[in-house]
């Protein structure tokens, strides 16, 4: 396995949720570098390496919340998936919402998967570990430029 | 016999004088003859009564201005002078009469020129019928009509308003449902997750009491989440009508069993699905209905391992489905209450639940044009029945 750490971008405005995800990844096995951005517009700027993010590394995986300030996760997803340079990056919608409308719309915008955050901590840890083992270990992704 | 022509030749033929007298005396309409100056020459008995005269002859030489208000008299005079000048009659015109004492009456009146044997106009004659009562009735009718129209209009605008309010409240409900599915659960997750994280991180450094407290906090959060989920499921039912399609109820039931796999394994339950028909139903809702009933059968089990039998029977124009268990059963006095929202029969510590599951079942059954009920023997088990009407292919 490559020693190069896996780059993860976590787009999440709730610090409690962000911390919980960080903690969950800490318990994982894959060496990773996790960046937290807490609004949708900044997340898009980060991915496009615009402005203060000109030196940002292209993430291997994006974890995206839906309800975000400035530009919400639905719009971010639509932008990413219609951008030729970004659309190959797997985007996992990780949100509290279990509304069928949100699920449908996310897949309509080509989200790679949609996960509702479980209330129970053990289940949440399991979810994050599943993300890690599936997307970061099992799945073969296109080589990054 | 040859028919007589021209004048009647009866032996007792009345004279013109007699005919005119009878006419003026007995016809209940007001009849008058006036000279060129609009003075009364002759009036009928009915008109004399109207003028409150004892004898019709008392009117001779009088004018309308002696009877009516000046305004009405002048109008009548002008009309009559016009008839004398032009020879053109006024036929069946409704006019208002105003009397000297201020009373108002309405008549339908016809006035024609009065000619002598040479054809010269020597005055006017007229006949009027009092239509005051008729007119009042008509006016009343018109008022009713206007009132009715106003009522209809008011009712219509009330309905429009009610419809707008309903649309708004549906929109609010949708908004609420979304808030519930996201914003309400987020803080809940924070409470539960971080309490659990404390328990995890500080294992061994906290005493047994702290563990118990954490247990209650997490349990509360979990229950709250279940409540929110159930309320959401219920509000989704009321927001969206069922989407009917031809569906295999056996497949729906098997899906429900699949979703309950963990509970079935943990409780050691046996679930036997008998022959189930194809029906017109909303597959998702039918699955949910089976899932809630089978889930309850597992939850309210007795000491015995749960044995759950699902079957169906054709009753001429509808299917009756049954979910029978060997659980704790329900007393007959609770048979209706259990289908009401938030009605629970057991202490939370013994059986968890939000009291929404069976209310959802009832709504689903009713939405499908069916009903739901239970038969039970406490200690022996319960059988829940629900009906779905005949498959309608044309729909």
Short mmCIF file of C-alpha atoms in Angstrom, two decimals:
data_model
loop_
_atom_site.label_atom_id
_atom_site.label_comp_id
_atom_site.label_asym_id
_atom_site.label_seq_id
_atom_site.Cartn_x
_atom_site.Cartn_y
_atom_site.Cartn_z
CA UNK A 1 0.00 0.00 0.00
CA UNK A 2 1.20 3.49 -0.81
CA UNK A 3 2.76 5.39 2.05
CA UNK A 4 1.37 8.62 0.66
CA UNK A 5 -1.41 9.69 3.04
CA UNK A 6 -4.94 9.68 1.69
CA UNK A 7 -6.34 13.19 1.35
CA UNK A 8 -9.87 13.63 2.68
CA UNK A 9 -11.90 16.82 2.46
CA UNK A 10 -14.64 17.07 5.06
CA UNK A 11 -17.21 19.77 4.30
CA UNK A 12 -19.11 20.20 7.55
CA UNK A 13 -20.29 23.31 9.38
CA UNK A 14 -21.10 21.71 12.73
CA UNK A 15 -17.84 21.53 14.74
CA UNK A 16 -19.24 18.72 16.89
CA UNK A 17 -19.91 16.62 13.82
CA UNK A 18 -16.54 17.47 12.28
CA UNK A 19 -14.74 16.47 15.46
CA UNK A 20 -16.68 13.23 15.66
CA UNK A 21 -15.70 12.32 12.09
CA UNK A 22 -12.06 13.19 12.83
CA UNK A 23 -12.18 10.97 15.93
CA UNK A 24 -13.69 8.16 13.90
CA UNK A 25 -10.94 8.38 11.28
CA UNK A 26 -8.34 8.45 14.07
CA UNK A 27 -9.53 5.01 15.08
CA UNK A 28 -9.13 3.80 11.50
CA UNK A 29 -6.17 2.10 9.95
CA UNK A 30 -5.49 4.18 6.88
CA UNK A 31 -2.99 7.01 7.16
CA UNK A 32 -4.93 10.03 6.15
CA UNK A 33 -4.84 13.76 6.13
CA UNK A 34 -8.19 15.33 6.80
CA UNK A 35 -9.06 18.92 5.98
CA UNK A 36 -12.23 20.47 7.36
CA UNK A 37 -13.98 23.29 5.49
CA UNK A 38 -17.13 24.66 7.03
CA UNK A 39 -18.95 26.33 4.19
CA UNK A 40 -20.01 25.34 0.70
CA UNK A 41 -18.49 28.25 -1.22
CA UNK A 42 -15.09 27.73 0.45
CA UNK A 43 -15.28 24.00 -0.28
CA UNK A 44 -15.70 24.73 -3.99
CA UNK A 45 -12.84 27.27 -3.88
CA UNK A 46 -10.67 24.65 -2.16
CA UNK A 47 -11.43 22.02 -4.79
CA UNK A 48 -10.76 24.51 -7.61
CA UNK A 49 -7.64 25.79 -5.84
CA UNK A 50 -8.84 29.35 -6.02
CA UNK A 51 -7.69 32.31 -3.91
CA UNK A 52 -6.24 31.34 -0.56
CA UNK A 53 -6.57 27.68 -1.53
CA UNK A 54 -4.19 27.88 -4.51
CA UNK A 55 -1.83 25.41 -2.83
CA UNK A 56 -4.58 22.97 -1.80
CA UNK A 57 -4.05 19.32 -2.52
CA UNK A 58 -6.71 17.60 -4.59
CA UNK A 59 -8.56 15.29 -2.18
CA UNK A 60 -8.99 11.57 -2.83
CA UNK A 61 -12.41 11.66 -1.21
CA UNK A 62 -14.94 14.33 -0.27
CA UNK A 63 -17.34 13.92 2.65
CA UNK A 64 -20.10 16.44 2.11
CA UNK A 65 -22.81 17.65 4.46
CA UNK A 66 -25.97 19.02 2.82
CA UNK A 67 -26.97 21.96 4.98
CA UNK A 68 -24.12 24.42 4.80
CA UNK A 69 -23.82 28.20 5.00
CA UNK A 70 -23.40 30.37 1.86
CA UNK A 71 -23.65 27.55 -0.68
CA UNK A 72 -25.37 24.42 0.46
CA UNK A 73 -24.11 20.88 -0.11
CA UNK A 74 -26.64 20.20 -2.90
CA UNK A 75 -25.21 23.05 -4.97
CA UNK A 76 -21.62 22.08 -4.17
CA UNK A 77 -22.37 18.54 -5.35
CA UNK A 78 -23.96 19.76 -8.58
CA UNK A 79 -20.95 22.05 -9.26
CA UNK A 80 -18.38 19.32 -8.56
CA UNK A 81 -20.14 16.73 -10.68
CA UNK A 82 -20.49 19.09 -13.64
CA UNK A 83 -16.83 20.15 -13.48
CA UNK A 84 -14.68 17.97 -15.74
CA UNK A 85 -11.60 18.35 -13.51
CA UNK A 86 -13.46 17.43 -10.31
CA UNK A 87 -16.17 14.97 -11.26
CA UNK A 88 -13.95 11.87 -10.76
CA UNK A 89 -13.42 12.62 -7.06
CA UNK A 90 -15.78 10.39 -5.06
CA UNK A 91 -18.25 12.50 -3.11
CA UNK A 92 -19.97 10.87 -0.16
CA UNK A 93 -22.95 12.76 1.15
CA UNK A 94 -22.77 12.35 4.93
CA UNK A 95 -25.70 14.13 6.48
CA UNK A 96 -28.30 14.10 9.21
CA UNK A 97 -31.10 14.32 6.68
CA UNK A 98 -33.05 11.16 5.98
CA UNK A 99 -35.56 13.02 3.77
CA UNK A 100 -36.29 10.96 0.64
CA UNK A 101 -36.17 14.18 -1.43
CA UNK A 102 -32.58 14.78 -0.33
CA UNK A 103 -31.52 11.20 -1.09
CA UNK A 104 -33.10 11.29 -4.54
CA UNK A 105 -31.67 14.68 -5.39
CA UNK A 106 -28.17 13.72 -4.24
CA UNK A 107 -28.06 10.63 -6.47
CA UNK A 108 -29.60 12.70 -9.27
CA UNK A 109 -26.57 14.96 -8.94
CA UNK A 110 -24.28 11.92 -9.15
CA UNK A 111 -23.29 11.61 -5.50
CA UNK A 112 -21.18 8.45 -5.17
CA UNK A 113 -23.14 7.46 -2.10
CA UNK A 114 -25.51 8.87 0.47
CA UNK A 115 -25.19 8.10 4.16
CA UNK A 116 -27.45 9.29 6.97
CA UNK A 117 -25.41 9.81 10.12
CA UNK A 118 -26.55 7.38 12.80
CA UNK A 119 -27.40 8.73 16.25
CA UNK A 120 -25.55 5.94 17.96
CA UNK A 121 -21.80 6.51 18.29
CA UNK A 122 -20.83 2.88 17.67
CA UNK A 123 -22.88 2.85 14.51
CA UNK A 124 -21.35 6.15 13.45
CA UNK A 125 -17.85 4.80 13.97
CA UNK A 126 -18.78 1.73 11.96
CA UNK A 127 -20.09 3.92 9.14
CA UNK A 128 -16.87 5.94 8.98
CA UNK A 129 -14.82 2.76 9.08
CA UNK A 130 -16.91 1.33 6.25
CA UNK A 131 -16.23 4.46 4.21
CA UNK A 132 -12.54 4.01 4.89
CA UNK A 133 -12.41 0.31 4.07
CA UNK A 134 -14.57 0.61 0.98
CA UNK A 135 -13.54 3.88 -0.67
CA UNK A 136 -9.96 4.12 0.53
CA UNK A 137 -8.86 0.49 0.49
CA UNK A 138 -11.10 -1.56 -1.76
CA UNK A 139 -12.20 0.72 -4.57
CA UNK A 140 -9.80 1.39 -7.42
CA UNK A 141 -10.00 5.09 -8.28
CA UNK A 142 -8.59 6.90 -11.33
CA UNK A 143 -4.96 8.00 -10.83
CA UNK A 144 -4.69 11.59 -9.66
CA UNK A 145 -2.73 14.06 -11.80
CA UNK B 1 -129.34 25.15 -39.41
CA UNK B 2 -127.66 28.23 -40.76
CA UNK B 3 -125.35 30.06 -38.39
CA UNK B 4 -126.34 33.64 -37.70
CA UNK B 5 -123.93 36.25 -38.93
CA UNK B 6 -123.38 39.83 -37.78
CA UNK B 7 -125.13 40.95 -34.61
CA UNK B 8 -126.41 38.38 -32.15
CA UNK B 9 -130.05 37.66 -32.65
CA UNK B 10 -130.93 36.19 -29.26
CA UNK B 11 -134.36 37.18 -28.08
CA UNK B 12 -133.10 38.56 -24.74
CA UNK B 13 -130.02 40.28 -26.21
CA UNK B 14 -128.66 42.92 -23.78
CA UNK B 15 -128.28 46.47 -25.03
CA UNK B 16 -124.85 48.16 -25.37
CA UNK B 17 -125.86 50.33 -22.42
CA UNK B 18 -126.44 47.25 -20.28
CA UNK B 19 -123.15 45.67 -21.37
CA UNK B 20 -121.19 48.85 -20.55
CA UNK B 21 -122.86 49.13 -17.17
CA UNK B 22 -122.08 45.52 -16.27
CA UNK B 23 -118.53 46.00 -17.53
CA UNK B 24 -117.93 49.11 -15.43
CA UNK B 25 -119.72 47.73 -12.41
CA UNK B 26 -118.19 44.26 -12.10
CA UNK B 27 -114.75 44.12 -13.73
CA UNK B 28 -112.30 44.37 -10.81
CA UNK B 29 -109.85 46.48 -12.85
CA UNK B 30 -109.83 50.29 -12.78
CA UNK B 31 -111.46 51.61 -15.96
CA UNK B 32 -111.94 55.26 -16.89
CA UNK B 33 -112.97 57.52 -19.73
CA UNK B 34 -111.59 61.06 -19.85
CA UNK B 35 -112.29 64.08 -22.05
CA UNK B 36 -109.65 65.98 -24.03
CA UNK B 37 -108.80 68.01 -20.88
CA UNK B 38 -108.23 64.75 -18.94
CA UNK B 39 -111.33 65.21 -16.82
CA UNK B 40 -113.09 62.02 -15.78
CA UNK B 41 -116.20 61.33 -17.81
CA UNK B 42 -116.93 57.92 -16.39
CA UNK B 43 -115.10 55.47 -14.10
CA UNK B 44 -115.62 51.87 -13.06
CA UNK B 45 -116.81 50.78 -9.61
CA UNK B 46 -113.37 49.37 -8.89
CA UNK B 47 -111.73 52.74 -9.59
CA UNK B 48 -114.34 54.55 -7.45
CA UNK B 49 -113.45 52.20 -4.59
CA UNK B 50 -109.79 52.96 -5.18
CA UNK B 51 -110.59 56.71 -5.06
CA UNK B 52 -112.65 56.01 -1.90
CA UNK B 53 -115.78 57.43 -3.55
CA UNK B 54 -119.23 56.07 -2.69
CA UNK B 55 -120.51 56.56 -6.24
CA UNK B 56 -118.54 56.40 -9.46
CA UNK B 57 -120.41 59.51 -10.66
CA UNK B 58 -118.72 61.58 -7.92
CA UNK B 59 -115.56 61.40 -10.09
CA UNK B 60 -117.17 63.15 -13.05
CA UNK B 61 -115.43 66.43 -13.84
CA UNK B 62 -112.54 65.66 -11.46
CA UNK B 63 -108.93 65.28 -12.59
CA UNK B 64 -105.99 63.12 -11.51
CA UNK B 65 -104.67 66.16 -9.62
CA UNK B 66 -107.68 65.86 -7.28
CA UNK B 67 -106.62 62.32 -6.35
CA UNK B 68 -102.90 61.82 -6.81
CA UNK B 69 -99.77 63.75 -5.92
CA UNK B 70 -99.08 66.67 -8.22
CA UNK B 71 -96.04 64.95 -9.70
CA UNK B 72 -97.99 61.82 -10.65
CA UNK B 73 -100.98 63.80 -11.92
CA UNK B 74 -98.73 65.93 -14.18
CA UNK B 75 -97.07 62.83 -15.62
CA UNK B 76 -100.47 61.21 -16.33
CA UNK B 77 -101.73 64.44 -17.94
CA UNK B 78 -98.67 64.70 -20.15
CA UNK B 79 -99.06 61.04 -21.25
CA UNK B 80 -102.74 61.53 -22.09
CA UNK B 81 -102.16 64.76 -24.01
CA UNK B 82 -99.52 62.92 -26.02
CA UNK B 83 -102.06 60.15 -26.84
CA UNK B 84 -104.60 62.77 -27.93
CA UNK B 85 -101.97 64.53 -30.07
CA UNK B 86 -100.51 61.42 -31.73
CA UNK B 87 -103.24 58.79 -31.40
CA UNK B 88 -100.61 56.33 -30.16
CA UNK B 89 -101.66 54.16 -27.20
CA UNK B 90 -99.64 53.24 -24.11
CA UNK B 91 -99.90 49.49 -23.59
CA UNK B 92 -99.32 47.53 -20.37
CA UNK B 93 -96.80 49.89 -18.83
CA UNK B 94 -95.99 49.44 -15.16
CA UNK B 95 -96.07 52.78 -13.39
CA UNK B 96 -95.84 54.01 -9.87
CA UNK B 97 -98.77 56.01 -8.50
CA UNK B 98 -98.11 58.43 -5.65
CA UNK B 99 -101.19 59.53 -3.78
CA UNK B 100 -101.94 62.80 -2.04
CA UNK B 101 -101.48 61.14 1.34
CA UNK B 102 -98.06 59.92 0.30
CA UNK B 103 -98.98 56.26 -0.31
CA UNK B 104 -97.35 54.52 -3.24
CA UNK B 105 -98.98 51.89 -5.38
CA UNK B 106 -98.04 50.20 -8.64
CA UNK B 107 -100.30 49.59 -11.60
CA UNK B 108 -99.99 47.97 -14.97
CA UNK B 109 -101.79 50.43 -17.19
CA UNK B 110 -103.04 50.67 -20.76
CA UNK B 111 -104.28 53.99 -22.21
CA UNK B 112 -105.77 54.42 -25.66
CA UNK B 113 -107.38 57.31 -27.54
CA UNK B 114 -111.18 57.65 -27.22
CA UNK B 115 -112.81 58.33 -30.61
CA UNK B 116 -116.31 59.36 -31.63
CA UNK B 117 -118.32 57.79 -34.47
CA UNK B 118 -116.42 60.00 -36.96
CA UNK B 119 -113.07 58.76 -35.70
CA UNK B 120 -112.09 62.06 -34.04
CA UNK B 121 -110.20 61.81 -30.77
CA UNK B 122 -112.46 63.15 -28.05
CA UNK B 123 -110.47 62.01 -25.06
CA UNK B 124 -108.74 58.95 -23.62
CA UNK B 125 -109.78 55.73 -21.96
CA UNK B 126 -107.69 53.42 -19.86
CA UNK B 127 -107.60 50.30 -17.79
CA UNK B 128 -105.19 49.64 -14.93
CA UNK B 129 -104.60 46.70 -12.69
CA UNK B 130 -103.01 47.02 -9.24
CA UNK B 131 -99.74 45.09 -9.24
CA UNK B 132 -98.39 46.43 -5.91
CA UNK B 133 -98.49 43.04 -4.15
CA UNK B 134 -97.10 41.24 -7.18
CA UNK B 135 -94.34 43.77 -7.44
CA UNK B 136 -93.52 43.53 -3.72
CA UNK B 137 -93.29 39.76 -4.08
CA UNK B 138 -91.02 40.20 -7.07
CA UNK B 139 -88.87 42.67 -5.19
CA UNK B 140 -88.67 40.30 -2.26
CA UNK B 141 -87.69 37.53 -4.63
CA UNK B 142 -85.04 39.78 -6.14
CA UNK B 143 -83.74 40.56 -2.66
CA UNK B 144 -83.61 36.88 -1.86
CA UNK B 145 -81.74 36.31 -5.08
CA UNK B 146 -79.25 39.06 -4.27
CA UNK B 147 -78.95 37.74 -0.73
CA UNK B 148 -78.44 34.22 -2.04
CA UNK B 149 -75.79 35.44 -4.43
CA UNK B 150 -74.08 37.24 -1.57
CA UNK B 151 -74.24 34.08 0.53
CA UNK B 152 -72.81 31.98 -2.28
CA UNK B 153 -70.11 34.55 -2.86
CA UNK B 154 -69.25 34.68 0.85
CA UNK B 155 -69.20 30.88 1.07
CA UNK B 156 -67.05 30.64 -2.06
CA UNK B 157 -64.53 33.10 -0.72
CA UNK B 158 -64.54 31.22 2.59
CA UNK B 159 -63.76 28.01 0.71
CA UNK B 160 -61.05 29.72 -1.31
CA UNK B 161 -59.56 31.01 1.92
CA UNK B 162 -59.80 27.59 3.55
CA UNK B 163 -58.10 26.04 0.53
CA UNK B 164 -55.31 28.60 0.70
CA UNK B 165 -54.91 27.95 4.41
CA UNK B 166 -54.80 24.22 3.77
CA UNK B 167 -52.17 24.66 1.08
CA UNK B 168 -50.16 26.85 3.43
CA UNK B 169 -50.50 24.34 6.24
CA UNK B 170 -49.40 21.53 3.92
CA UNK B 171 -46.39 23.62 2.99
CA UNK B 172 -45.70 24.24 6.69
CA UNK B 173 -46.04 20.53 7.37
CA UNK B 174 -43.55 19.76 4.62
CA UNK B 175 -41.18 22.30 6.09
CA UNK B 176 -41.71 20.80 9.53
CA UNK B 177 -41.07 17.32 8.19
CA UNK B 178 -37.80 18.50 6.73
CA UNK B 179 -36.78 20.33 9.89
CA UNK B 180 -37.65 17.21 11.88
CA UNK B 181 -35.64 14.98 9.61
CA UNK B 182 -32.58 17.15 9.81
CA UNK B 183 -32.41 20.04 12.23
CA UNK B 184 -34.12 18.23 15.09
CA UNK B 185 -31.90 15.19 14.83
CA UNK B 186 -28.58 16.98 14.62
CA UNK B 187 -28.51 18.25 18.24
CA UNK B 188 -29.82 14.88 19.30
CA UNK B 189 -26.94 13.14 17.62
CA UNK B 190 -24.51 15.49 19.34
CA UNK B 191 -25.93 14.63 22.77
CA UNK B 192 -25.94 10.88 22.15
CA UNK B 193 -22.60 10.65 20.36
CA UNK B 194 -20.62 12.77 22.78
CA UNK B 195 -22.10 11.08 25.84
CA UNK B 196 -21.05 7.78 24.30
CA UNK B 197 -17.65 9.21 23.42
CA UNK B 198 -17.15 10.21 27.07
CA UNK B 199 -18.07 6.68 28.12
CA UNK B 200 -15.63 5.26 25.59
CA UNK B 201 -12.70 7.57 26.27
CA UNK B 202 -12.98 7.59 30.04
CA UNK B 203 -13.63 3.91 30.47
CA UNK B 204 -12.24 2.76 33.83
CA UNK B 205 -11.94 6.33 35.08
CA UNK B 206 -15.70 6.70 35.64
CA UNK B 207 -17.63 4.85 38.32
CA UNK B 208 -20.69 2.61 37.84
CA UNK B 209 -23.08 5.52 38.50
CA UNK B 210 -21.58 7.57 35.67
CA UNK B 211 -22.12 4.58 33.39
CA UNK B 212 -25.76 4.39 34.45
CA UNK B 213 -26.30 8.12 33.82
CA UNK B 214 -24.69 7.88 30.43
CA UNK B 215 -26.95 4.93 29.71
CA UNK B 216 -30.05 7.02 30.45
CA UNK B 217 -28.82 9.94 28.34
CA UNK B 218 -28.12 7.70 25.36
CA UNK B 219 -31.38 5.82 25.79
CA UNK B 220 -33.28 9.13 25.88
CA UNK B 221 -31.62 10.33 22.73
CA UNK B 222 -32.29 7.03 20.96
CA UNK B 223 -35.95 7.10 21.96
CA UNK B 224 -36.27 10.68 20.80
CA UNK B 225 -34.76 9.71 17.48
CA UNK B 226 -37.20 6.82 17.08
CA UNK B 227 -40.06 9.18 17.91
CA UNK B 228 -38.91 11.66 15.29
CA UNK B 229 -38.51 8.88 12.71
CA UNK B 230 -42.00 7.53 13.42
CA UNK B 231 -43.58 10.98 13.33
CA UNK B 232 -41.85 11.61 10.05
CA UNK B 233 -43.14 8.35 8.61
CA UNK B 234 -46.63 9.30 9.75
CA UNK B 235 -46.47 12.83 8.35
CA UNK B 236 -45.14 11.45 5.05
CA UNK B 237 -48.24 9.24 4.89
CA UNK B 238 -50.59 12.17 5.35
CA UNK B 239 -48.67 14.37 2.96
CA UNK B 240 -48.47 11.98 0.07
CA UNK B 241 -51.39 9.82 -0.97
CA UNK B 242 -50.61 6.20 -1.78
CA UNK B 243 -49.18 5.42 -5.20
CA UNK B 244 -51.27 2.42 -6.28
CA UNK B 245 -49.78 -0.23 -8.51
CA UNK B 246 -50.31 -3.90 -9.01
CA UNK B 247 -48.09 -5.40 -6.36
CA UNK B 248 -47.18 -8.82 -5.05
CA UNK B 249 -48.13 -8.69 -1.38
CA UNK B 250 -45.98 -11.76 -0.71
CA UNK B 251 -42.89 -9.88 -1.94
CA UNK B 252 -43.86 -6.88 0.22
CA UNK B 253 -44.18 -9.19 3.23
CA UNK B 254 -40.83 -10.85 2.47
CA UNK B 255 -39.20 -7.41 2.26
CA UNK B 256 -40.65 -6.54 5.65
CA UNK B 257 -39.25 -9.78 7.10
CA UNK B 258 -35.88 -8.98 5.51
CA UNK B 259 -35.85 -5.56 7.18
CA UNK B 260 -36.54 -7.24 10.53
CA UNK B 261 -33.81 -9.87 10.10
CA UNK B 262 -31.85 -8.75 13.15
CA UNK B 263 -34.85 -8.76 15.51
CA UNK B 264 -35.99 -12.11 14.13
CA UNK B 265 -32.55 -13.64 14.71
CA UNK B 266 -32.21 -12.18 18.21
CA UNK B 267 -35.63 -13.37 19.33
CA UNK B 268 -35.41 -16.77 17.63
CA UNK B 269 -38.70 -16.04 15.87
CA UNK B 270 -40.25 -18.30 13.26
CA UNK B 271 -42.08 -16.41 10.51
CA UNK B 272 -44.28 -18.40 8.14
CA UNK B 273 -45.64 -16.58 5.13
CA UNK B 274 -48.61 -18.36 3.53
CA UNK B 275 -50.07 -17.76 0.08
CA UNK B 276 -50.51 -14.02 -0.45
CA UNK B 277 -52.24 -12.44 -3.46
CA UNK B 278 -51.39 -9.75 -5.97
CA UNK B 279 -53.25 -6.57 -5.02
CA UNK B 280 -53.58 -2.92 -6.03
CA UNK B 281 -51.48 -1.21 -3.37
CA UNK B 282 -48.62 1.13 -2.61
CA UNK B 283 -45.76 -1.37 -2.27
CA UNK B 284 -43.73 0.78 0.14
CA UNK B 285 -46.74 1.35 2.38
CA UNK B 286 -47.78 -2.32 2.30
CA UNK B 287 -44.23 -3.31 3.28
CA UNK B 288 -44.34 -0.83 6.14
CA UNK B 289 -47.70 -2.22 7.26
CA UNK B 290 -46.37 -5.80 7.37
CA UNK B 291 -43.15 -4.64 9.00
CA UNK B 292 -44.97 -2.81 11.82
CA UNK B 293 -47.26 -5.77 12.50
CA UNK B 294 -44.50 -8.41 12.39
CA UNK B 295 -42.21 -6.11 14.40
CA UNK B 296 -44.92 -5.82 17.07
CA UNK B 297 -45.41 -9.60 17.07
CA UNK B 298 -41.71 -9.97 17.88
CA UNK B 299 -41.61 -7.12 20.38
CA UNK B 300 -44.64 -8.24 22.39
CA UNK B 301 -43.56 -11.87 22.64
CA UNK B 302 -44.16 -14.08 25.63
CA UNK B 303 -41.60 -16.48 27.15
CA UNK B 304 -42.10 -18.75 24.12
CA UNK B 305 -40.07 -18.11 20.99
CA UNK B 306 -42.27 -16.02 18.67
CA UNK B 307 -44.20 -17.95 16.04
CA UNK B 308 -45.72 -15.64 13.45
CA UNK B 309 -48.10 -16.78 10.72
CA UNK B 310 -49.06 -14.51 7.85
CA UNK B 311 -51.94 -15.55 5.63
CA UNK B 312 -54.75 -14.22 3.48
CA UNK B 313 -58.36 -15.08 2.63
CA UNK B 314 -60.62 -13.96 -0.24
CA UNK B 315 -63.97 -12.58 0.95
CA UNK B 316 -65.90 -12.01 -2.27
CA UNK B 317 -64.80 -8.42 -2.94
CA UNK B 318 -61.73 -7.95 -0.75
CA UNK B 319 -58.75 -9.75 0.72
CA UNK B 320 -58.34 -10.17 4.46
CA UNK B 321 -54.71 -10.44 5.54
CA UNK B 322 -53.82 -11.74 8.97
CA UNK B 323 -50.68 -11.63 11.08
CA UNK B 324 -51.04 -14.07 13.96
CA UNK B 325 -48.60 -14.45 16.85
CA UNK B 326 -48.22 -16.42 20.07
CA UNK B 327 -47.22 -13.37 22.11
CA UNK B 328 -48.56 -11.77 25.28
CA UNK B 329 -51.90 -10.83 23.71
CA UNK B 330 -54.08 -7.78 24.34
CA UNK B 331 -57.16 -7.38 26.56
CA UNK B 332 -60.29 -6.81 24.51
CA UNK B 333 -60.97 -3.42 26.11
CA UNK B 334 -57.83 -2.09 24.37
CA UNK B 335 -58.72 -3.42 20.90
CA UNK B 336 -59.63 0.04 19.57
CA UNK B 337 -57.29 2.17 21.59
CA UNK B 338 -54.09 0.59 20.30
CA UNK B 339 -54.70 2.04 16.82
CA UNK B 340 -54.82 5.60 18.18
CA UNK B 341 -51.78 7.87 18.02
CA UNK B 342 -49.44 7.76 21.06
CA UNK B 343 -51.51 5.10 22.88
CA UNK B 344 -49.23 2.67 24.65
CA UNK B 345 -50.28 -0.17 26.91
CA UNK B 346 -46.96 -0.97 28.50
CA UNK B 347 -44.33 0.72 30.62
CA UNK B 348 -41.42 1.93 28.56
CA UNK B 349 -38.97 -0.11 30.60
CA UNK B 350 -40.64 -3.35 29.48
CA UNK B 351 -41.48 -2.62 25.89
CA UNK B 352 -39.95 0.30 24.01
CA UNK B 353 -42.07 2.09 21.45
CA UNK B 354 -43.48 5.43 20.47
CA UNK B 355 -47.17 4.56 20.11
CA UNK B 356 -47.19 5.55 16.46
CA UNK B 357 -46.64 2.20 14.72
CA UNK B 358 -50.24 0.97 14.76
CA UNK B 359 -51.58 4.46 13.98
CA UNK B 360 -49.44 4.26 10.83
CA UNK B 361 -50.88 0.79 10.10
CA UNK B 362 -54.41 2.09 10.40
CA UNK B 363 -53.72 5.08 8.15
CA UNK B 364 -52.17 2.79 5.53
CA UNK B 365 -55.10 0.34 5.64
CA UNK B 366 -57.63 3.19 5.37
CA UNK B 367 -55.71 4.84 2.56
CA UNK B 368 -56.09 1.58 0.65
CA UNK B 369 -59.84 1.56 1.22
CA UNK B 370 -59.56 -1.14 3.85
CA UNK B 371 -59.66 -1.41 7.64
CA UNK B 372 -57.63 -2.95 10.41
CA UNK B 373 -58.58 -4.70 13.65
CA UNK B 374 -57.27 -7.15 16.18
CA UNK B 375 -58.51 -10.33 17.86
CA UNK B 376 -56.63 -11.58 20.87
CA UNK B 377 -56.60 -13.80 23.91
CA UNK B 378 -54.29 -12.42 26.64
CA UNK B 379 -51.51 -14.92 27.26
CA UNK B 380 -52.24 -16.82 24.04
CA UNK B 381 -51.44 -14.38 21.29
CA UNK B 382 -52.93 -11.79 18.94
CA UNK B 383 -54.06 -11.80 15.34
CA UNK B 384 -54.09 -8.54 13.46
CA UNK B 385 -56.34 -8.39 10.40
CA UNK B 386 -56.42 -5.83 7.63
CA UNK B 387 -58.36 -5.70 4.37
CA UNK B 388 -57.49 -4.58 0.88
CA UNK B 389 -60.26 -4.26 -1.73
CA UNK B 390 -60.33 -6.29 -4.90
CA UNK B 391 -57.68 -5.82 -7.56
CA UNK B 392 -58.89 -3.18 -10.00
CA UNK B 393 -57.02 -3.56 -13.23
CA UNK B 394 -58.66 -0.63 -14.93
CA UNK B 395 -57.11 1.85 -12.50
#
